[in-house]
CSV table of C-alpha atoms in Angstrom, one decimal:
chain,number,residue,atom,x,y,z
A,1,MET,CA,-7.2,13.2,2.3
A,2,LYS,CA,-4.9,11.5,4.9
A,3,VAL,CA,-3.2,8.3,3.9
A,4,VAL,CA,-2.7,5.5,6.5
A,5,LEU,CA,0.0,3.1,5.5
A,6,PHE,CA,0.6,-0.2,7.4
A,7,CYS,CA,4.3,-0.5,7.7
A,8,GLY,CA,4.8,-2.6,10.8
A,9,GLY,CA,4.8,-6.3,9.7
A,10,PHE,CA,7.7,-8.7,9.9
A,11,GLY,CA,7.8,-9.5,6.1
A,12,MET,CA,8.4,-13.2,6.9
A,13,ARG,CA,8.2,-14.3,3.3
A,14,LEU,CA,10.9,-11.8,2.3
A,15,ARG,CA,13.4,-12.9,4.8
A,16,GLU,CA,16.3,-12.4,2.4
A,17,TYR,CA,15.9,-8.7,3.0
A,18,SER,CA,13.5,-8.2,6.0
A,19,ASP,CA,15.9,-9.8,8.4
A,20,VAL,CA,18.2,-6.8,7.7
A,21,ILE,CA,15.7,-4.0,6.9
A,22,PRO,CA,11.9,-3.7,7.2
A,23,LYS,CA,10.0,-4.7,4.0
A,24,PRO,CA,8.8,-1.2,3.3
A,25,LEU,CA,12.4,-0.1,2.8
A,26,VAL,CA,13.3,-3.0,0.5
A,27,GLU,CA,14.3,-1.2,-2.8
A,28,VAL,CA,12.5,-1.5,-6.1
A,29,GLY,CA,15.0,-0.1,-8.6
A,30,SER,CA,16.9,2.4,-6.5
A,31,ARG,CA,14.3,3.5,-4.0
A,32,PRO,CA,12.3,1.7,-1.2
A,33,ILE,CA,8.9,0.3,-2.2
A,34,LEU,CA,7.4,2.6,0.5
A,35,TRP,CA,8.7,5.7,-1.4
A,36,HIS,CA,7.1,4.5,-4.7
A,37,LEU,CA,3.7,4.0,-2.9
A,38,MET,CA,3.9,7.4,-1.2
A,39,LYS,CA,4.9,9.1,-4.5
A,40,TYR,CA,1.9,7.5,-6.1
A,41,TYR,CA,-0.5,9.0,-3.5
A,42,ALA,CA,1.3,12.3,-3.6
A,43,HIS,CA,0.7,12.5,-7.4
A,44,PHE,CA,-3.0,12.5,-6.8
A,45,GLY,CA,-2.7,15.2,-4.2
A,46,HIS,CA,-2.7,13.1,-1.0
A,47,LYS,CA,0.5,14.1,0.8
A,48,ASP,CA,-0.5,13.8,4.4
A,49,PHE,CA,0.7,10.4,5.5
A,50,ILE,CA,0.4,8.4,8.7
A,51,LEU,CA,2.8,5.5,9.0
A,52,CYS,CA,1.7,2.7,11.3
A,53,LEU,CA,5.1,1.4,12.5
A,54,GLY,CA,6.1,-1.8,14.3
A,55,HIS,CA,8.9,-4.0,13.2
A,56,GLY,CA,11.8,-1.9,11.8
A,57,ALA,CA,10.4,1.4,13.1
A,58,PRO,CA,13.8,3.0,13.8
A,59,ALA,CA,15.0,2.2,10.3
A,60,ILE,CA,11.9,3.7,8.7
A,61,LYS,CA,12.2,6.9,10.8
A,62,ASP,CA,15.9,7.1,10.1
A,63,PHE,CA,15.3,6.8,6.3
A,64,PHE,CA,13.2,10.0,6.3
A,65,LEU,CA,15.2,11.9,8.9
A,66,LYS,CA,18.3,11.5,6.8
A,67,TYR,CA,16.6,11.7,3.4
A,68,ASN,CA,18.8,13.6,1.0
A,69,GLU,CA,16.9,15.1,-2.0
A,70,CYS,CA,20.2,15.4,-3.9
A,71,ALA,CA,20.8,11.7,-3.7
A,72,PHE,CA,17.6,11.0,-5.7
A,73,ASN,CA,17.1,14.0,-7.9
A,74,ASP,CA,18.9,16.1,-10.5
A,75,PHE,CA,20.6,19.2,-9.1
A,76,VAL,CA,23.1,21.9,-10.1
A,77,TYR,CA,26.3,22.1,-8.2
A,78,SER,CA,28.3,25.3,-8.3
A,79,ALA,CA,30.7,27.5,-6.3
A,80,GLY,CA,32.8,24.5,-5.3
A,81,GLY,CA,29.8,23.0,-3.5
A,82,ARG,CA,28.7,26.2,-1.7
A,83,GLN,CA,25.6,26.3,-3.9
A,84,VAL,CA,23.4,23.3,-4.7
A,85,GLU,CA,20.2,24.0,-6.6
A,86,LEU,CA,17.8,21.1,-6.9
A,87,VAL,CA,16.1,20.8,-10.3
A,88,ARG,CA,13.2,19.0,-8.7
A,89,LYS,CA,12.2,17.7,-5.3
A,90,ASP,CA,10.4,14.6,-4.0
A,91,ILE,CA,9.1,14.9,-0.5
A,92,GLU,CA,9.5,18.6,0.5
A,93,ASP,CA,5.7,19.1,0.6
A,94,TRP,CA,4.9,15.7,2.3
A,95,ARG,CA,3.7,15.6,5.9
A,96,ILE,CA,4.5,12.4,7.6
A,97,THR,CA,3.2,11.3,11.0
A,98,PHE,CA,5.2,8.3,12.5
A,99,VAL,CA,3.2,6.3,15.0
A,100,ASP,CA,4.3,3.2,16.9
A,101,THR,CA,1.4,0.8,16.6
A,102,GLY,CA,3.0,-2.2,18.2
A,103,LEU,CA,5.4,-4.9,17.3
A,104,HIS,CA,2.9,-7.7,17.0
A,105,SER,CA,-0.3,-5.8,16.1
A,106,ASN,CA,-2.5,-6.9,13.2
A,107,ILE,CA,-3.8,-4.5,10.6
A,108,GLY,CA,-7.0,-3.7,12.5
A,109,GLU,CA,-5.1,-3.0,15.7
A,110,ARG,CA,-2.7,-0.7,13.9
A,111,LEU,CA,-5.7,1.2,12.4
A,112,MET,CA,-7.3,1.6,15.8
A,113,ARG,CA,-4.1,3.0,17.2
A,114,VAL,CA,-4.1,5.9,14.7
A,115,ARG,CA,-7.7,6.7,15.1
A,116,GLU,CA,-7.0,10.0,16.7
A,117,TYR,CA,-5.1,11.2,13.7
A,118,VAL,CA,-8.0,10.6,11.3
A,119,GLN,CA,-10.9,11.5,13.6
A,120,ASP,CA,-11.6,14.7,11.8
A,121,GLU,CA,-11.5,13.1,8.3
A,122,GLU,CA,-14.9,12.3,6.7
A,123,VAL,CA,-13.0,10.0,4.3
A,124,PHE,CA,-9.4,8.7,4.5
A,125,LEU,CA,-7.2,6.4,2.5
A,126,ALA,CA,-5.4,3.3,3.8
A,127,ASN,CA,-3.1,0.7,2.3
A,128,TYR,CA,-0.6,-2.1,2.8
A,129,ALA,CA,2.9,-0.8,2.3
A,130,ASP,CA,4.0,-3.4,-0.3
A,131,GLY,CA,1.6,-3.1,-3.2
A,132,LEU,CA,1.9,-0.9,-6.4
A,133,SER,CA,-0.7,-0.2,-9.0
A,134,ASP,CA,-1.6,2.1,-11.9
A,135,LEU,CA,-5.1,2.6,-10.5
A,136,ASP,CA,-6.7,5.9,-11.3
A,137,LEU,CA,-7.0,6.9,-7.7
A,138,SER,CA,-9.1,10.1,-8.2
A,139,ALA,CA,-11.8,8.3,-10.2
A,140,TYR,CA,-11.8,5.4,-7.7
A,141,VAL,CA,-12.3,7.7,-4.8
A,142,GLU,CA,-15.1,9.7,-6.5
A,143,ALA,CA,-16.8,6.4,-7.4
A,144,PHE,CA,-16.7,5.4,-3.8
A,145,LYS,CA,-18.1,8.7,-2.6
A,146,ALA,CA,-21.0,8.4,-5.1
A,147,ARG,CA,-22.1,5.1,-3.6
A,148,ASN,CA,-22.2,6.4,0.0
A,149,LYS,CA,-20.9,3.3,1.7
A,150,VAL,CA,-18.5,3.0,4.6
A,151,ALA,CA,-15.6,1.2,3.1
A,152,CYS,CA,-14.1,-0.2,-0.2
A,153,PHE,CA,-11.1,-1.9,-1.5
A,154,VAL,CA,-9.7,-2.8,-4.9
A,155,SER,CA,-10.4,-6.4,-6.1
A,156,ILE,CA,-7.9,-7.8,-8.6
A,157,PRO,CA,-7.6,-11.0,-10.6
A,158,ALA,CA,-5.8,-13.6,-8.4
A,159,PRO,CA,-2.2,-13.5,-9.6
A,160,HIS,CA,-1.1,-16.9,-8.3
A,161,THR,CA,0.2,-19.8,-10.4
A,162,PHE,CA,-1.6,-22.5,-8.3
A,163,HIS,CA,-4.4,-24.6,-9.7
A,164,ILE,CA,-8.0,-24.7,-8.5
A,165,VAL,CA,-9.1,-28.4,-8.1
A,166,GLN,CA,-12.7,-29.6,-8.2
A,167,ALA,CA,-13.4,-33.2,-7.5
A,168,ASP,CA,-16.5,-35.4,-7.1
A,169,ALA,CA,-17.4,-37.6,-4.1
A,170,GLU,CA,-15.1,-40.3,-5.3
A,171,ASN,CA,-12.1,-37.9,-5.6
A,172,LYS,CA,-12.1,-38.0,-9.4
A,173,VAL,CA,-11.0,-34.6,-10.6
A,174,THR,CA,-13.8,-32.8,-12.5
A,175,LYS,CA,-12.0,-29.5,-13.2
A,176,LEU,CA,-8.4,-28.2,-13.0
A,177,GLU,CA,-8.0,-24.5,-13.6
A,178,LEU,CA,-5.1,-22.1,-13.1
A,179,VAL,CA,-6.0,-19.6,-10.5
A,180,ALA,CA,-4.8,-16.7,-12.6
A,181,LYS,CA,-7.1,-17.7,-15.4
A,182,SER,CA,-10.1,-18.2,-13.2
A,183,SER,CA,-12.8,-15.7,-12.1
A,184,VAL,CA,-11.3,-15.6,-8.6
A,185,ARG,CA,-10.5,-12.2,-7.4
A,186,ILE,CA,-8.6,-11.1,-4.3
A,187,ASN,CA,-8.3,-8.1,-2.0
A,188,GLY,CA,-5.7,-5.8,-3.5
A,189,GLY,CA,-5.8,-3.1,-0.7
A,190,PHE,CA,-6.0,0.6,-1.7
A,191,PHE,CA,-8.8,1.0,0.9
A,192,VAL,CA,-11.0,4.1,1.0
A,193,LEU,CA,-12.7,4.4,4.4
A,194,LYS,CA,-15.2,6.6,6.1
A,195,ARG,CA,-14.5,7.4,9.8
A,196,GLN,CA,-17.6,5.3,10.6
A,197,ILE,CA,-15.3,2.3,10.0
A,198,PHE,CA,-14.4,2.5,13.7
A,199,ASP,CA,-18.0,1.9,14.6
A,200,TYR,CA,-17.6,-1.6,13.1
A,201,MET,CA,-14.3,-2.4,14.9
A,202,GLU,CA,-13.6,-4.0,18.3
A,203,ALA,CA,-10.4,-4.5,20.2
A,204,GLY,CA,-8.2,-7.1,18.6
A,205,ASP,CA,-10.1,-7.3,15.3
A,206,GLU,CA,-8.2,-7.9,12.1
A,207,LEU,CA,-9.5,-5.3,9.6
A,208,VAL,CA,-10.5,-7.6,6.8
A,209,LEU,CA,-12.1,-10.2,9.0
A,210,GLN,CA,-14.5,-9.2,11.7
A,211,PRO,CA,-15.1,-5.5,10.8
A,212,PHE,CA,-15.5,-6.3,7.1
A,213,GLU,CA,-17.9,-9.2,8.0
A,214,ARG,CA,-20.0,-6.7,9.9
A,215,LEU,CA,-19.9,-4.3,7.0
A,216,ILE,CA,-21.0,-7.0,4.6
A,217,ARG,CA,-24.0,-7.9,6.7
A,218,LYS,CA,-25.0,-4.2,6.6
A,219,GLY,CA,-24.3,-3.9,2.8
A,220,GLU,CA,-21.6,-1.2,3.5
A,221,LEU,CA,-18.6,-2.8,1.9
A,222,LEU,CA,-17.6,-2.4,-1.8
A,223,ALA,CA,-15.0,-4.3,-3.8
A,224,VAL,CA,-14.1,-2.2,-6.9
A,225,PRO,CA,-12.6,-4.3,-9.7
A,226,HIS,CA,-9.3,-3.2,-11.2
A,227,ASP,CA,-7.9,-5.1,-14.1
A,228,GLY,CA,-4.9,-2.9,-14.8
A,229,PHE,CA,-1.5,-3.2,-13.3
A,230,TRP,CA,-1.2,-4.4,-9.7
A,231,ARG,CA,1.8,-6.1,-8.0
A,232,ASN,CA,2.7,-6.7,-4.4
A,233,MET,CA,6.1,-7.6,-3.0
A,234,ASP,CA,5.5,-10.6,-0.9
A,235,THR,CA,8.5,-12.7,-1.7
A,236,PHE,CA,12.0,-12.4,-3.1
A,237,LYS,CA,10.6,-13.5,-6.5
A,238,ASP,CA,8.1,-10.6,-6.5
A,239,LYS,CA,11.0,-8.2,-5.7
A,240,ILE,CA,13.0,-9.5,-8.7
A,241,GLN,CA,10.0,-9.1,-11.0
A,242,LEU,CA,9.4,-5.5,-9.9
A,243,ASP,CA,13.1,-4.8,-10.4
A,244,GLU,CA,12.8,-6.2,-14.0
A,245,ILE,CA,9.9,-3.9,-14.7
A,246,VAL,CA,12.0,-0.9,-13.6
A,247,ALA,CA,14.9,-2.1,-15.7
A,248,GLN,CA,12.7,-2.2,-18.8
A,249,GLY,CA,12.0,1.5,-18.4
A,250,THR,CA,8.2,1.4,-18.7
A,251,VAL,CA,7.0,1.4,-15.1
A,252,PRO,CA,3.1,1.3,-14.9
A,253,TRP,CA,2.8,2.5,-11.3
A,254,GLN,CA,4.9,5.6,-11.8
A,255,VAL,CA,1.8,7.6,-12.9
A,256,TRP,CA,3.7,10.8,-12.0
A,257,ARG,CA,5.9,10.3,-15.1
A,258,ARG,CA,3.1,10.3,-17.6
């Protein structure tokens, strides 16, 4: 299946990096978070990518145009450099379509602008470009197909450290609960979409607002719970935490190493 990745946002909450490079190219460990995500999809056999570009588009294009397999993989160097034999390769069998979807477009508008590239797909995948997970993608997709709905996404426990406050009419607090320990779940991305998703979309729509509301009214939207590993890189703190996971050596989202 084709994989649509939304790579065009400004990454305003990661200004420490995104002022210099687009957020999808911010490194986790030694490689951009976008590479980690694409490697994850490729592991499950989905190697045909459509990158919805906007802010930082030239940098993302340049990263792949100048990608050097030797810089990231083991290789054998011989004959004074005249022969270089790669032990393994990363992206040789990937197909990547780069599409300018607008500097200020929202997610729905970006998806609409790549419609022609997925029009022959009965089902396709889509995702934000800043989230990583150990989700069993194959089982997840098969479960979606079995339900015969139009769209689904992963729901995850709310990871935030804020507190949920409940109070009575006199403003006396009746309950104070950490969000992360509550039953609240959030949209974790990892969308699976049928091409009929476009029948529920109109110009200017944000994907998870108006189109998803229409799907909800028709009973065509699923939220599949995932309680395993999931992290996004929204802030500098998130980037540091992901780097720490890599440094520890056991990296949950690197399912291709298992």
